[in-house]
C-alpha positions as CSV (number, residue, x, y, z in Angstrom):
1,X,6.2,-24.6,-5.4
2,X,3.8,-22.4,-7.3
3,X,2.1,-20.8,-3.9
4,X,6.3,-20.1,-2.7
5,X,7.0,-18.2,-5.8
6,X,3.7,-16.3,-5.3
7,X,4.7,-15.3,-2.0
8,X,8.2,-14.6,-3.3
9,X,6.9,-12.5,-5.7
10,X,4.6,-10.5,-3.5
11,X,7.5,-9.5,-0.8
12,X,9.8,-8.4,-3.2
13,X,7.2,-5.0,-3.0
14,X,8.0,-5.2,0.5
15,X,11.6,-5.6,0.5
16,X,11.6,-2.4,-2.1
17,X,10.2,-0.3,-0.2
18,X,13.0,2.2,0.8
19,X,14.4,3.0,4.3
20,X,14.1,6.0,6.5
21,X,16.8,8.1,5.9
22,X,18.0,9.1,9.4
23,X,17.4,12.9,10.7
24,X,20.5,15.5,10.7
25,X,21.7,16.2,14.0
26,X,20.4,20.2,14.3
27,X,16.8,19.1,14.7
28,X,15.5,16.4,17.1
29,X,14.2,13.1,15.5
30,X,10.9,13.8,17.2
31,X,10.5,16.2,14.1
32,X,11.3,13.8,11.7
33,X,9.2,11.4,13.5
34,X,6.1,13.7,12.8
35,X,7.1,15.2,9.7
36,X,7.3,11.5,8.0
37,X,3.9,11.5,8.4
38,X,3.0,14.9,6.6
39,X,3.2,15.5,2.9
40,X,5.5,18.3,1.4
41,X,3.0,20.7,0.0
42,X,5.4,21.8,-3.3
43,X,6.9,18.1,-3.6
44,X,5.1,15.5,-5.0
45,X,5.5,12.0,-3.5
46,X,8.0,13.3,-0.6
47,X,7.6,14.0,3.2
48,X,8.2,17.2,5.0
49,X,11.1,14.9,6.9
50,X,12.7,14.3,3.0
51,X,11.9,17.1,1.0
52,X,14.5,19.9,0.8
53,X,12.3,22.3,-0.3
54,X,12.0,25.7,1.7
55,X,8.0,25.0,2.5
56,X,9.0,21.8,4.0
57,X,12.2,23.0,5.5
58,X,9.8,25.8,7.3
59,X,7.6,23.1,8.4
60,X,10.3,21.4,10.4
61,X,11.0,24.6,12.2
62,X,7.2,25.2,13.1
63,X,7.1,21.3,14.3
64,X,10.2,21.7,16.6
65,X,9.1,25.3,17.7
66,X,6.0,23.3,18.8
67,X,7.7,20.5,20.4
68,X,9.1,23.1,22.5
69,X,5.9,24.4,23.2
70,X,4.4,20.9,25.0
71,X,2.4,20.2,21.9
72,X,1.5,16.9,21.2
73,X,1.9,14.7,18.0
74,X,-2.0,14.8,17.2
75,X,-1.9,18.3,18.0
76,X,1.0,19.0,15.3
77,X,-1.0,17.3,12.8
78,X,-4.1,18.7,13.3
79,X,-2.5,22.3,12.8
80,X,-1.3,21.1,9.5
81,X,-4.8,19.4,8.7
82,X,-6.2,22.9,9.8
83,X,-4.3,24.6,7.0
84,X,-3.4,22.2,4.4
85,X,-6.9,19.4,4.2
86,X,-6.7,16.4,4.9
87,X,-4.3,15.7,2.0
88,X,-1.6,16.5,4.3
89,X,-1.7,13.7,5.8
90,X,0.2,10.3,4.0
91,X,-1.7,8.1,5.8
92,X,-5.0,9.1,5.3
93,X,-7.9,8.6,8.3
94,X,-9.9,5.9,7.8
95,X,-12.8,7.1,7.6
96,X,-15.4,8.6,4.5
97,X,-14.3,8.0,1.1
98,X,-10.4,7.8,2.3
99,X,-11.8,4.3,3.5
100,X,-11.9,3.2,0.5
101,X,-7.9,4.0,-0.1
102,X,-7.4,1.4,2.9
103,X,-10.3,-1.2,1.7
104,X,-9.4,-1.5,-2.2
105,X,-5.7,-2.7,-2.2
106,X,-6.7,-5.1,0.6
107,X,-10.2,-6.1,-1.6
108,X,-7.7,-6.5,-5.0
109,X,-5.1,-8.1,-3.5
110,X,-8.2,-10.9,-2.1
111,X,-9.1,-10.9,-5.9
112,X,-6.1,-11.6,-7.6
113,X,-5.7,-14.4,-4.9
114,X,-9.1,-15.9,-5.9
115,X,-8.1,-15.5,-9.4
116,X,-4.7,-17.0,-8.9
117,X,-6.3,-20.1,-6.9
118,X,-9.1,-20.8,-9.3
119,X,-6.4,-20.7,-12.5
120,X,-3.7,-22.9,-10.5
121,X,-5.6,-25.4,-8.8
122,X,-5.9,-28.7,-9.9
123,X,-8.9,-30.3,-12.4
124,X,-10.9,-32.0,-11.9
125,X,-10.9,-35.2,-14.4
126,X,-14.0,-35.4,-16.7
127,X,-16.4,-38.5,-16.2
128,X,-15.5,-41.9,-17.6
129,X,-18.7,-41.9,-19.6
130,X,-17.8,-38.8,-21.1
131,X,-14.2,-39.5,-21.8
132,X,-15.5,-42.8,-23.5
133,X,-18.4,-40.5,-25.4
134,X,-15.1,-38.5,-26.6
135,X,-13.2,-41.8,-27.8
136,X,-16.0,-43.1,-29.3
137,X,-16.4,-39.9,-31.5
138,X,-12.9,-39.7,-32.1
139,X,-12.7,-43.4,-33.8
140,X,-15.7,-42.6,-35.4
141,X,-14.6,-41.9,-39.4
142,X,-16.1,-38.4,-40.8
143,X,-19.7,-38.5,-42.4
């Protein structure tokens, strides 16, 4: 029962995660598609594809103006990693010290599990010969 309400507990991050808005119909969802995965340079916390700032709005353009030019996906994103870094990107390589941003929640969440099995799982019962040591003591009247 315990180990279910664990599990509970942990999708309900899942399940709160929010949906993808869908696209407006004057650019193509390809752009959305790729600009989901780039951060808005002025917004913090928001993708070019759900930012209305004018930056973002202006890298929508540039995306669909290369679409049209037979550029790839990687291709976009490396022109935006060219100007912007790395931190660009929302899902950063995994690689260097960014490896690190993939390893630790995966490391905590194997810790808390530990931690969670070790405090939930059952005792084990003491010896007899203690338990009887304790009894003993217990009748015992104080000195």
């Amino acid at each position: 029962m315990r180990a279910w309400l664990l599990v509970f507990f942990l999708a309900l991050g899942v399940w709160a995660q929010e949906g993808p808005a869908s696209p407006p119909p004057d650019l193509p969802p390809e752009v959305f598609a790729i600009a989901r995965e780039l951060r808005c340079p002025v917004c913090q916390g928001e993708s070019a594809a759900e930012s209305n700032s004018g930056v973002a709005v202006e890298m929508r353009r540039i995306i669909a103006e290369m679409l049209q030019e037979g550029k790839t996906k990687d291709e976009i994103k490396a022109f935006f990693v060219d100007r912007y870094g790395e931190w660009i990107l929302y899902e950063p390589p995994k690689r260097g010290v960014t490896l690190w941003v993939w390893v630790l929640p995966v490391l905590g969440l194997a810790l808390l599990g530990m931690g969670l099995f070790a405090y939930f799982r059952p005792k084990k019962p003491l010896p007899p010969e203690l338990l009887e040591e304790a009894e003993r003591r217990l009748k015992e009247p104080p000195a």
